Structures are given as structure tokens and as C-alpha cells.
Short mmCIF file of C-alpha atoms and ligand atoms in Angstrom, two decimals:
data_model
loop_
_atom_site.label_atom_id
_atom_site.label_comp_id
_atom_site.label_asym_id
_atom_site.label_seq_id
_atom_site.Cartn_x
_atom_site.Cartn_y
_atom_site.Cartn_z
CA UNK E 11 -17.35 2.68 15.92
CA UNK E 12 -17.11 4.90 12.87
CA UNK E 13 -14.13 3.28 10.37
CA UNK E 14 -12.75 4.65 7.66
CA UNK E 15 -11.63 1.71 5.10
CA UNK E 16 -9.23 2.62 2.56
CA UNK E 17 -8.34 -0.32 -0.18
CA UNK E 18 -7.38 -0.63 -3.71
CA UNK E 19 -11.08 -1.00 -5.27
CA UNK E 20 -11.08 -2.74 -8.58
CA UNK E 21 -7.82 -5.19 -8.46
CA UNK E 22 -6.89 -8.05 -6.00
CA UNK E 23 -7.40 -9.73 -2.98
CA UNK E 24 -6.68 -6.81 -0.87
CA UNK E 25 -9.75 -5.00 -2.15
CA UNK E 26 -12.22 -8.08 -1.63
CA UNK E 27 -11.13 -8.78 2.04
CA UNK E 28 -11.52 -4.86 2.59
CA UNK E 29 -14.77 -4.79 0.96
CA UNK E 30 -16.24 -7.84 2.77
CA UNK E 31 -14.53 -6.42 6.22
CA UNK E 32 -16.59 -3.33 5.32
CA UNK E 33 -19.65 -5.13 4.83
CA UNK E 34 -19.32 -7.54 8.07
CA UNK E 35 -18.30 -4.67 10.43
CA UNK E 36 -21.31 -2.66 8.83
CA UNK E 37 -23.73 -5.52 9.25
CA UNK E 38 -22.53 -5.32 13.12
CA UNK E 39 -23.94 -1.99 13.72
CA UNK E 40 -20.57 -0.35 12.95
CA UNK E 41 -20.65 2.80 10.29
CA UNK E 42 -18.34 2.52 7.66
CA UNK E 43 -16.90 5.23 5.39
CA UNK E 44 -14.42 3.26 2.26
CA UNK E 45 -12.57 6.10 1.20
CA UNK E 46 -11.12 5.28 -2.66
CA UNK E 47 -10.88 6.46 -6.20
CA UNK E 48 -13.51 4.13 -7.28
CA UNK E 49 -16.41 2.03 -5.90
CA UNK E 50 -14.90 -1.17 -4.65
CA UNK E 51 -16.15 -4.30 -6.75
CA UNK E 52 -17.71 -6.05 -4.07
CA UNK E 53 -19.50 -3.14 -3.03
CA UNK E 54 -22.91 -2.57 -3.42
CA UNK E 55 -24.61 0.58 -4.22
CA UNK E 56 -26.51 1.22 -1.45
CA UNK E 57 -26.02 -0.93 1.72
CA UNK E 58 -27.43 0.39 5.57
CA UNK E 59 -24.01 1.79 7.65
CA UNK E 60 -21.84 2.15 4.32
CA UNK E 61 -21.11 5.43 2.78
CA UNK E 62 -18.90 5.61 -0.16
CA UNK E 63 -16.39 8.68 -0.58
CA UNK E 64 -14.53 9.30 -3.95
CA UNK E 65 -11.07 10.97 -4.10
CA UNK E 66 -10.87 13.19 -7.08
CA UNK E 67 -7.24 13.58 -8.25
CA UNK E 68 -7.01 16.56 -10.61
CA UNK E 69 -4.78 16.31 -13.93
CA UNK E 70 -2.24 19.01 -14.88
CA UNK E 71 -0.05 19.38 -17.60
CA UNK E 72 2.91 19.46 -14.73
CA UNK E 73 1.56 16.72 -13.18
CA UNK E 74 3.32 13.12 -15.15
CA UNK E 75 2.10 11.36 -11.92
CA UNK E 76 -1.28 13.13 -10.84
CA UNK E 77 -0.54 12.89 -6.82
CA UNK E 78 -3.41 10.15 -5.29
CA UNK E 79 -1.67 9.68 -2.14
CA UNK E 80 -1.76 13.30 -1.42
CA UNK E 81 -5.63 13.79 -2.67
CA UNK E 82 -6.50 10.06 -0.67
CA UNK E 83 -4.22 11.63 2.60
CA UNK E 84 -6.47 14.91 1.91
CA UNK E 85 -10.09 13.44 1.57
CA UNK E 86 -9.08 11.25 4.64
CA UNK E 87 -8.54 13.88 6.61
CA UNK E 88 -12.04 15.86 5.25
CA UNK E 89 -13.89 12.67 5.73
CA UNK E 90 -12.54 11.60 9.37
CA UNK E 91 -13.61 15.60 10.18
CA UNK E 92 -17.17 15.74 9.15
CA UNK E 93 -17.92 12.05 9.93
CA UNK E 94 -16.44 11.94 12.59
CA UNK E 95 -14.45 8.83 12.30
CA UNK E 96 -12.68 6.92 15.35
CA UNK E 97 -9.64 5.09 13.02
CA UNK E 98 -8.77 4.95 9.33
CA UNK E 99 -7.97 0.93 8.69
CA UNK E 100 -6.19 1.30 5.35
CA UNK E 101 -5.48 -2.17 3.45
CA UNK E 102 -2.20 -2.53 1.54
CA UNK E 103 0.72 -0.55 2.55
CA UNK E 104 1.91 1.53 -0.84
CA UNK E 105 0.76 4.44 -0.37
CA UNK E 106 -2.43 4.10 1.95
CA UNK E 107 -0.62 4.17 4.94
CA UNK E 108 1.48 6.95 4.00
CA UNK E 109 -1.89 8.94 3.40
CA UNK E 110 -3.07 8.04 6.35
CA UNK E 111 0.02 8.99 7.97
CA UNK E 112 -0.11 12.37 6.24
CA UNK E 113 -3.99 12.32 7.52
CA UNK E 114 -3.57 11.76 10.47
CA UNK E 115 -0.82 14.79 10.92
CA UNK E 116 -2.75 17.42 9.25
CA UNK E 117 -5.89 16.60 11.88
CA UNK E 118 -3.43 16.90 14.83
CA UNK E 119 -2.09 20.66 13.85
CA UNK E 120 -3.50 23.81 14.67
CA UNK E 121 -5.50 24.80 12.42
CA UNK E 122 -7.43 21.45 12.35
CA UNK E 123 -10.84 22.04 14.36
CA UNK E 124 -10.80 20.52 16.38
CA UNK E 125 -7.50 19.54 17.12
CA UNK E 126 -7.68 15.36 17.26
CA UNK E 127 -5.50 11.84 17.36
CA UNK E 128 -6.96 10.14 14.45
CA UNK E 129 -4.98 6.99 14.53
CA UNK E 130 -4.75 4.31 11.61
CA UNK E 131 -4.45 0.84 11.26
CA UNK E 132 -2.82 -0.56 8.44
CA UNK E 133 -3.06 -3.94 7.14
CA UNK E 134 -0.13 -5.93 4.96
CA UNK E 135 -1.53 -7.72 2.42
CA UNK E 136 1.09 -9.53 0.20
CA UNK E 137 2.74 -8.14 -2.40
CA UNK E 138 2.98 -4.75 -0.76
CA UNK E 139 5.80 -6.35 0.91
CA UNK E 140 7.04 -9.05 -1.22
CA UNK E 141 7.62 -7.07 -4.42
CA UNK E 142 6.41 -3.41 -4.70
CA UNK E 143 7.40 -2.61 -0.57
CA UNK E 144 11.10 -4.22 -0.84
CA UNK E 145 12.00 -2.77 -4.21
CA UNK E 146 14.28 0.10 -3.19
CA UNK E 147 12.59 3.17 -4.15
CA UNK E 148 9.36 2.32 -1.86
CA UNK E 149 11.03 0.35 0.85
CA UNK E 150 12.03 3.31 3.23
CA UNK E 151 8.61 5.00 2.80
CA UNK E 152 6.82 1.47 3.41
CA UNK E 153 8.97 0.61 6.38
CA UNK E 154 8.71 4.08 7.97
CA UNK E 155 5.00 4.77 7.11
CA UNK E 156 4.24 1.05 8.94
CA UNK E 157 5.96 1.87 11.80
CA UNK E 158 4.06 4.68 12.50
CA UNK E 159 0.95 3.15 11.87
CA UNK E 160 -0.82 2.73 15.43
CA UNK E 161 -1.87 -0.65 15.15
CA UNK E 162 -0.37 -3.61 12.19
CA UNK E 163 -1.95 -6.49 11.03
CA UNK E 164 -0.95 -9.43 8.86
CA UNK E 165 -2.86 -11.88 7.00
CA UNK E 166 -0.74 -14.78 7.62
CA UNK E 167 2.22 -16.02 9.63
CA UNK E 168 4.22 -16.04 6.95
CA UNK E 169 3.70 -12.44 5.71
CA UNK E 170 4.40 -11.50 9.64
CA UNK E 171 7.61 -13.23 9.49
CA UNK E 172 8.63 -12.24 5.62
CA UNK E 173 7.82 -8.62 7.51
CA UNK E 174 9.90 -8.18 9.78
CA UNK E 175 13.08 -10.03 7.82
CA UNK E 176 12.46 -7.69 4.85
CA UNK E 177 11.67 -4.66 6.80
CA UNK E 178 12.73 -5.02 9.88
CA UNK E 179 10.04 -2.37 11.33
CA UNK E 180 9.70 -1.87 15.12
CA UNK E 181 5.79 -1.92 15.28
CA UNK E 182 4.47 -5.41 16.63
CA UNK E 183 2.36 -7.02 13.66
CA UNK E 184 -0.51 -9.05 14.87
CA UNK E 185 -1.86 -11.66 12.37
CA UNK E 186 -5.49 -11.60 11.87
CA UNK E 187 -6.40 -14.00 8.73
CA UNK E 188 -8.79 -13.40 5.93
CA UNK E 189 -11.42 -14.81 6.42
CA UNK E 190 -14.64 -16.29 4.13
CA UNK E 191 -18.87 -15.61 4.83
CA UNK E 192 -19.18 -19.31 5.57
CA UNK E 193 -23.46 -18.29 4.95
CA UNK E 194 -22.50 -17.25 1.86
CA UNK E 195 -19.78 -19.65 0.33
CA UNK E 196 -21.86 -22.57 0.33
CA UNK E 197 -22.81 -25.56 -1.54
CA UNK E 198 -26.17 -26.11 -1.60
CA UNK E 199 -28.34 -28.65 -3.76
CA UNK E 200 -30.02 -25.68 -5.35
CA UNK E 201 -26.63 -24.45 -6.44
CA UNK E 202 -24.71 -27.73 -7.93
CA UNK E 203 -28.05 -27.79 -10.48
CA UNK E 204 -26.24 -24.84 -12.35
CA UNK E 205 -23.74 -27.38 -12.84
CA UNK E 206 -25.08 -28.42 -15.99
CA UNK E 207 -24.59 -24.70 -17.57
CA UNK E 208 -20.88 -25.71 -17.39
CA UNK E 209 -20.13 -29.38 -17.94
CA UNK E 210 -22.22 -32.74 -18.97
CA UNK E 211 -23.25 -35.03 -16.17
CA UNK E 212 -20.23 -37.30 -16.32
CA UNK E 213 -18.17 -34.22 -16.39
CA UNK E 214 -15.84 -32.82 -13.62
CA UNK E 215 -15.56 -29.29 -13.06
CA UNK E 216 -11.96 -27.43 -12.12
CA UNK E 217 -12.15 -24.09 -11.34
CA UNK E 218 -9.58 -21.21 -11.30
CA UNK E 219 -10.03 -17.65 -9.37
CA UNK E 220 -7.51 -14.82 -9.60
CA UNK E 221 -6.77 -11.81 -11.33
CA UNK E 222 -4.65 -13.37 -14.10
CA UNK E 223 -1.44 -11.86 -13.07
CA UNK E 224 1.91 -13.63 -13.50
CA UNK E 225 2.34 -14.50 -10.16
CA UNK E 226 -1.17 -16.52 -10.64
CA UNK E 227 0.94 -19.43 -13.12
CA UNK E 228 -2.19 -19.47 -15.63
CA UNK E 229 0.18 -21.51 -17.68
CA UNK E 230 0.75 -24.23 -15.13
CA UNK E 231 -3.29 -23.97 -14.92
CA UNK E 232 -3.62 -25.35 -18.37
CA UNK E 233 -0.63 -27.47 -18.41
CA UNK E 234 -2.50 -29.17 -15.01
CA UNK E 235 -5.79 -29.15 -16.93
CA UNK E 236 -4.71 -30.70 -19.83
CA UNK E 237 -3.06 -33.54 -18.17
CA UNK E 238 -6.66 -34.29 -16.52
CA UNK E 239 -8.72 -34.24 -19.08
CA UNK E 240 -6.63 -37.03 -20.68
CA UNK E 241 -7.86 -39.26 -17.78
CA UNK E 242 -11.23 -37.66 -16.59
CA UNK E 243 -13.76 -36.46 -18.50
CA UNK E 244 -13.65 -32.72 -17.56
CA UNK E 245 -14.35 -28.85 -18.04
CA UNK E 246 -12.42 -26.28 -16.23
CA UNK E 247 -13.61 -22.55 -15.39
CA UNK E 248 -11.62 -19.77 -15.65
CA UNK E 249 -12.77 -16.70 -13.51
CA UNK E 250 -11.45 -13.39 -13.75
CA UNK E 251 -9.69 -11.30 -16.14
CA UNK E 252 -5.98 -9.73 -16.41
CA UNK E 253 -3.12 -9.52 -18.63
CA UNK E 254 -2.37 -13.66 -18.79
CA UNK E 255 -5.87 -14.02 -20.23
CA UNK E 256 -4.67 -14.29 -23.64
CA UNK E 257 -1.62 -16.33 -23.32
CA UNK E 258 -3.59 -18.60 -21.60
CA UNK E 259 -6.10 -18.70 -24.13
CA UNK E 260 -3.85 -19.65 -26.71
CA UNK E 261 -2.16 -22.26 -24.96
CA UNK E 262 -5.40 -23.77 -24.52
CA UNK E 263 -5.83 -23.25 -28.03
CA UNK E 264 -2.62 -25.02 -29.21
CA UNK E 265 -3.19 -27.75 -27.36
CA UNK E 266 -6.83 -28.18 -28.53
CA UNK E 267 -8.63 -28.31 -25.11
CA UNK E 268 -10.07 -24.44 -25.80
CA UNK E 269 -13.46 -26.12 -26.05
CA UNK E 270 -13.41 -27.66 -22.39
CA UNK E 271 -12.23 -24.26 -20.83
CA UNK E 272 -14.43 -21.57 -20.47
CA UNK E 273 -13.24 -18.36 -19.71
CA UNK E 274 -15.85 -16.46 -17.62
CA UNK E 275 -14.30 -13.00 -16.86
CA UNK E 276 -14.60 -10.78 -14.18
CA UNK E 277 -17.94 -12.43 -12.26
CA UNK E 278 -20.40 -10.78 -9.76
CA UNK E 279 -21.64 -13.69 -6.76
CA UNK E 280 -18.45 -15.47 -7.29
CA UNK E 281 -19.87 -18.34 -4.27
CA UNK E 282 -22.97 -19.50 -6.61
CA UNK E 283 -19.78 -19.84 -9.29
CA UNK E 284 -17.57 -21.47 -7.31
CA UNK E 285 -19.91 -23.92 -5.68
CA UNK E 286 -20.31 -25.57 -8.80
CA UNK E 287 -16.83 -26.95 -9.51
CA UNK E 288 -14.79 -30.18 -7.73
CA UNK E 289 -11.41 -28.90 -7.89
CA UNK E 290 -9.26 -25.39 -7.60
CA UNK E 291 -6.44 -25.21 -9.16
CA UNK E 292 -4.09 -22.22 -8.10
CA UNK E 293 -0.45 -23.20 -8.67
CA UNK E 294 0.75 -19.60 -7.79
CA UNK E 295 4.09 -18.57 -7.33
CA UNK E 296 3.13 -17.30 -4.19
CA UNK E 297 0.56 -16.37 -2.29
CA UNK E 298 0.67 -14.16 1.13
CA UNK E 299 -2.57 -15.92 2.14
CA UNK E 300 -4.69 -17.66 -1.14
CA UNK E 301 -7.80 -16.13 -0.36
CA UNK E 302 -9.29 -18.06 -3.05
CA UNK E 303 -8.57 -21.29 -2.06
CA UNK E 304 -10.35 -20.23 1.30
CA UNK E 305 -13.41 -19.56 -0.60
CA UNK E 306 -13.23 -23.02 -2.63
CA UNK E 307 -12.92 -24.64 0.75
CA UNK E 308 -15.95 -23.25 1.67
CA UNK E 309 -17.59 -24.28 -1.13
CA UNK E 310 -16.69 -27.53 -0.37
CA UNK E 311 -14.24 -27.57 -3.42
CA UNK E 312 -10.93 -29.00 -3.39
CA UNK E 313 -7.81 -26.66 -3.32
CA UNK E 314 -4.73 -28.45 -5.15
CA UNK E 315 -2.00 -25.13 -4.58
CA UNK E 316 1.96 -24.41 -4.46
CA UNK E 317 2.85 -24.82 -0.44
CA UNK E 318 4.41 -21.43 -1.02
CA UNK E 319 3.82 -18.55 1.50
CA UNK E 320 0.71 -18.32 3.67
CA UNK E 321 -0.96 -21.18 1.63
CA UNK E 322 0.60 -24.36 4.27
CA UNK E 323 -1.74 -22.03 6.64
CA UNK E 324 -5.33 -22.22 4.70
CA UNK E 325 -4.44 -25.86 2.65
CA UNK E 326 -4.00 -28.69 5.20
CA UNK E 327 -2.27 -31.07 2.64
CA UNK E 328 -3.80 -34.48 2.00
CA UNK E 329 -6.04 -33.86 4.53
CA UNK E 330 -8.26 -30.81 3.31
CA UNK E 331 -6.66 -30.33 -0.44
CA UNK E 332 -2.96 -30.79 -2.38
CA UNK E 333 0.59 -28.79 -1.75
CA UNK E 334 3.11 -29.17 -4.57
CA UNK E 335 6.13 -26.94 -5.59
CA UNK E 336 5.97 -24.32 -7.77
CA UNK E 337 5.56 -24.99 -11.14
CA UNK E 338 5.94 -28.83 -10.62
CA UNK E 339 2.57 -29.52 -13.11
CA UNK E 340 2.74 -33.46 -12.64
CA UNK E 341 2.05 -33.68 -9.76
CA UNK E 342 -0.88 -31.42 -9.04
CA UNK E 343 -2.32 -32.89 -11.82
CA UNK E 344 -1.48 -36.51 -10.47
CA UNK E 345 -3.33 -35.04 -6.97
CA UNK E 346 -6.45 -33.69 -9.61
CA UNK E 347 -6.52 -37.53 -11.18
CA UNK E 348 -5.89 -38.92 -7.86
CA UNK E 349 -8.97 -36.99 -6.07
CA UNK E 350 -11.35 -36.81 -9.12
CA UNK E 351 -11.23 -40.38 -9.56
CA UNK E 352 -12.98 -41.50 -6.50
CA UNK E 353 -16.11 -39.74 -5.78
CA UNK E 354 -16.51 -40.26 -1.95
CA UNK E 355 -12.83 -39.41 -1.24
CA UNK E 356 -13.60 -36.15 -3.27
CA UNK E 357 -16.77 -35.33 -1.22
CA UNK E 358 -14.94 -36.13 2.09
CA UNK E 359 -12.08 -34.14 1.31
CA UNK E 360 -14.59 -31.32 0.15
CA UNK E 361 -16.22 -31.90 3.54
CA UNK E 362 -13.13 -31.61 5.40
CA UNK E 363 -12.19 -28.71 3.82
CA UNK E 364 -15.53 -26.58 4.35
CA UNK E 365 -15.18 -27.91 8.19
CA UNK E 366 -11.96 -26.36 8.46
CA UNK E 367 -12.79 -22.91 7.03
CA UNK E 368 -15.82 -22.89 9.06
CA UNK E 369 -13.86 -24.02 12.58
CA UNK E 370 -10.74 -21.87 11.61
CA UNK E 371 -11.38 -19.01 8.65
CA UNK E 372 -15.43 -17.68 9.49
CA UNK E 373 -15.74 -14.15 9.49
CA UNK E 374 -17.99 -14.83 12.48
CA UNK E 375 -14.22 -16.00 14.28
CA UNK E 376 -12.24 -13.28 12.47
CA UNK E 377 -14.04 -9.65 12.13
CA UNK E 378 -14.29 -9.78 16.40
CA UNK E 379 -10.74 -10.40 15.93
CA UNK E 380 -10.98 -6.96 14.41
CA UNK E 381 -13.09 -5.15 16.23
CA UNK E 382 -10.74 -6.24 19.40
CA UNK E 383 -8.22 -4.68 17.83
CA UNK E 384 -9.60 -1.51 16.69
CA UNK E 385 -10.42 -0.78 20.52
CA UNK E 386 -7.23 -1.46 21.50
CA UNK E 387 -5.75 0.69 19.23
CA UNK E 388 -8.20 3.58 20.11
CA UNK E 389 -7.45 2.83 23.89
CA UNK E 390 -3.82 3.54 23.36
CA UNK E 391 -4.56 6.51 21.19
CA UNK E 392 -6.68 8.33 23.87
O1 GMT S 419 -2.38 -11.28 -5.73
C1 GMT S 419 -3.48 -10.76 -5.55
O2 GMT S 419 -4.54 -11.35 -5.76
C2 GMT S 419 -3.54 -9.36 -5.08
C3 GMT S 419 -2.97 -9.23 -3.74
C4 GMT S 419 -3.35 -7.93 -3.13
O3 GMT S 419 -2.62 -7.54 -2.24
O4 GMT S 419 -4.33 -7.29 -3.52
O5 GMT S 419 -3.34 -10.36 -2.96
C5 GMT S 419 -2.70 -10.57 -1.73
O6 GMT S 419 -3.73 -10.36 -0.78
C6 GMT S 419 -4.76 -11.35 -0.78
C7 GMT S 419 -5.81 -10.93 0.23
O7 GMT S 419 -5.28 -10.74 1.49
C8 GMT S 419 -4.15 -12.72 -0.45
O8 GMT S 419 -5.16 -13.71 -0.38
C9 GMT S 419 -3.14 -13.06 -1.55
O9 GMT S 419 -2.51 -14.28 -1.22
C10 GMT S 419 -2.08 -11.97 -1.67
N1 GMT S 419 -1.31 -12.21 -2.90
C11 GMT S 419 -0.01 -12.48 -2.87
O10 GMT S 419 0.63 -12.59 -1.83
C12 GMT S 419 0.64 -12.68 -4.19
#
């Protein structure tokens, strides 16, 4: 099949599990065209069956809000002509699918050549819906540009269910998780000797992933953090960059543990990184899915998370990491004590965990998932 993939490129989780779908679908014999304003992080330069397309958007003085849904909806259509591409699979709702909506429409007039169905698929990811889709200015656009998408996916349960109370669209949604290289996300004995560029060897390692946005909690990280290190000797990583970095900083700083937390930034080969630690901490708000935590899992690391949202789905509590309510610091940092204190509990839940995204979460499981879906969508659409 030829897909065009259309994703928010430099922020989130949306981007990564568009990149990696990209890259898996490409690595299938598929050709894949990401259509975006910038070169998706996770992309790499040059990789066989991927072809990278940039949408320009032109400034004018007139122009407060240069247009980039109309330029995306225009380079779809351009790039779905001379590529000929069988579907456009656009990730997050606001505004891809409205682009692709517009796409699609200008390929099916008359002075298209040739006149063609070019149907889209559009995927929810999280906040599209939780926050930006249901506040009111975007929530008739969202809900109408959904239902007219020709196939819907969710990442999670939850975000299927949370879709169709908030939005109440017509479409079916069919829930197709994210899903983790389980090749890739590894722990391997080569990998855990890098452990020593973070922590002593009677150190623990906690790790945090994210994009430092509110939802993320990166003050609960600390607060959690701090309460371990009292009781285990302990380092914790912080990956990733956004605007909680300093806050969080400084609350390390006040409470004098800034020398046990290093902040990494934004890292390339985030697996070697994560295989490292013991522990994730991500005591979000909420989280459609908690891709994340998936990764840790693979990695063998421990996920202690909020049971908010999708993450009951990926975190099997007790069994394969830790649920606690939001915000309730004690005890995920009671569950951090609890795990990091006993070394074969902590590799058997690690085990169990990496077991479970392998048997449930492996993009060998999910991107068929996908590519079912894709043909049924272009079966209806012929
Ligand atoms: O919160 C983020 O990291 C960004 C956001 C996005 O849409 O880019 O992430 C959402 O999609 C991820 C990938 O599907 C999920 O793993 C996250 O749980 C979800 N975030 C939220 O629901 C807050």
C-alpha cells in the first residue's frame, strides 16, 4: 500500500507512535509518505520506503494565524496525486483530519485528474479529545471532521468510550493500541553496563519520560523521588524537555536532592536510556494510553503510574507495576520503597512486565492490526 502519515512531528506521543507506525509499515514492504511541517523526531534521514514531504506555510502581514491546515489539506492532496497514495492515516484529530477532509474533497472534484476517492483514516490520540477537541471553539469541527473520516481508531478503551460521551460522533471507533518494538526496547547485559554513567553500584535508578507538560505532574515526580531516596540509595533520570523543566529543577533544588537527579533533555535511542533504570515514575494526571510506561515495560522497568485513563489498560497493578490516584505522592513512593527494596521481586515484576508488552503491546501483534484495517477501509472506499 502507499500511506500517507500525517502527525504532529516534534511534540508528544502522537508523533512517536506515528513515526514508529511509519517505520514498521515501511519495514513491511509498504511505501510511506509523512506529510508535516517538520521532520518527525524519530525519523531518520534516509530510511528504504519513507519519503518525507514538508508543508510550507507562507507568512503575510494579513495573516495573525498563517493557515497550516489549509497548506497540510493542500500538500495532501499534491502528494496523494503524484504518489499515488491509497489512504492518508492522519494522527491526532485538530486539524489533520480536517485537512484531510478538505484533501480528500478537492481530489474528488472536477478538475482533479484524475477524479479519485482518497479516503483517510484518522487516529484519536488523547488530548485531541480530552482538552483541545471538547473546548467549544474546536469541538464541532473535531466531531464533524471525525465523522467523516472513513475509518477511526483509538488507542485505548478508555479514549473510545471518553469519545463517544464527549462527542457523541456516529463513526464506529475501533481501538488499536500503541504498541512498543519489543527488538528494540530491550534489556540486555550489554546495556545495564551504561548503568554506571548514571548511578554508583549500590544505587537505584528511577526514570521519568515525557514532554514536561503539566499534565505530566513533574512535581509529584520529585516529591515521589525525594521520599525514596530517604530510604534507598538512589538517582533518578529525567528525560525530555518542556515548560515544567525548570520548576522542577528548582524543587529539586530546594529540597537539596538536585545532585541525584539528572536532567537529560530531549534524547535520541531513548530504549538504550531507558533500559538502564529500575523504576518509572509517571504520576500523570492522565494519560489516554502512557506510551511510556509501555516502553519501560519493555525494558523490563517497573511502571509505578496514576490508574487514570488508558493506563489500568498497559499497568496490570501489583502484578506488572503500581496504580495510585492522582497526585497521592505517598503512596507511589511507598510502591517505589516497597519494590526497590527487594531485588528479586523487582526483577520478577520487571519480567512480568516485559512478558506482558511482548504477549499484549508488540508491534509485531499491533501494525497487522493496522494494515487489516487500512484494507478494509480501502474496500469500502472502492
Ligand atoms: O501527552 C502527550 O505526551 C502528548 C499526547 C499526544 O497526543 O501527542 O499523548 C497522547 O498520546 C500518546 C500516544 O498515543 C499517549 O501515550 C498519551 O497517553 C496521550 N496523552 C494524554 O492522553 C495526556
Amino acid at each position: 500500500m502507499k500511506i500517507g502519515i500525517t502527525c504532529y512531528p516534534t511534540y508528544g506521543g502522537s508523533g512517536v507512535v506515528a513515526t514508529e507506525l511509519g517505520l514498521e509499515l515501511a519495514d513491511r514492504g509498504h511505501e510511506v509518505h509523512f506529510i508535516s511541517y517538520s521532520q518527525p523526531i524519530r525519523l531518520p534521514k534516509t530510511y528504504p520506503n519513507i519519503h518525507y514531504h514538508e508543508v510550507e506555510v507562507s507568512r503575510y502581514p494579513l495573516f495573525e494565524y498563517p493557515p497550516y491546515d489549509l497548506a497540510l489539506a493542500t500538500r495532501m492532496a499534491e502528494v496523494a496525486e503524484i504518489y499515488e497514495l491509497d489512504l492518508l492515516h492522519v494522527h491526532y484529530a485538530i486539524p489533520h483530519s480536517v485537512s484531510a477532509m478538505l484533501a480528500r474533497q478537492m481530489l474528488s472534484c472536477d478538475h482533479a485528474r484524475p477524479r479519485r476517492r482518497l479516503p483517510y483514516v484518522t487516529t484519536l490520540h488523547g488530548t485531541d479529545i480530552t482538552l483541545v477537541g471538547s473546548d467549544p471553539s474546536y469541538l464541532p469541527i473535531t466531531r464533524f471532521s471525525i465523522d467523516q473520516s472513513d475509518g477511526v481508531t483509538a488507542i485505548s478503551d478508555y479514549l473510545k468510550r471518553r469519545t463517544l460521551e464527549v462527542f457523541a460522533v456516529q463513526t464506529p471507533i475501533q481501538v488499536i493500541p500503541n504498541f512498543v518494538n519489543c527488538d528494540l526496547y530491550h534489556r540486555t547485559p550489554e546495556l545495564l553496563e551504561h548503568r554506571s554513567e548514571y548511578a554508583g553500584a549500590d544505587e537505584k535508578i528511577l526514570v521519568h519520560l515525557s514532554n514536561f507538560r503539566p499534565v505530566k505532574r513533574l512535581g509529584d515526580v520529585i516529591e515521589i523521588f525525594d521520599r525514596v531516596q530517604q530510604k534507598i540509595p538512589s538517582r533518578l533520570l529525567m528525560i525530555g524537555d518542556g515548560p515544567e523543566r525548570s520548576s522542577a529543577e528548582w524543587l529539586a533544588v530546594k529540597k537539596g536532592i538536585h545532585k541525584k537527579v539528572d536532567f537529560l533533555g530531549k534524547q535520541d535511542r531513548i530504549s538504550e536510556k531507558l533500559a538502564v533504570a529500575d523504576v518509572m515514575l509517571l504520576p500523570s494526571q492522565l494519560e489516554s494510553f502512557g506510551l511510556a510506561a509501555l516502553e519501560a515495560m519493555a525494558c523490563e522497568v517497573v511502571p509505578i503510574t496514576t490508574n487514570e485513563g488508558g493506563l489500568p489498560e498497559v499497568v496490570d497493578h501489583g502484578k506488572t507495576g503500581f496504580l495510585a490516584p492522582v497526585g497521592d505522592v505517598e503512596t507511589m513512593a511507598n510502591y517505589a520503597i516497597e519494590i526497590l527494596s527487594d531485588e528479586n521481586k523487582l526483577r520478577q515484576m520487571g519480567e512480568a512486565a516485559r512478558a506482558s508488552a511482548q504477549a499484549r503491546f508488540c508491534a509485531s501483534k499491533i501494525i497487522p492490526m493496522y494494515e487489516r484495517f487500512y484494507r478494509e477501509v480501502l474496500d469500502r472506499s472502492s
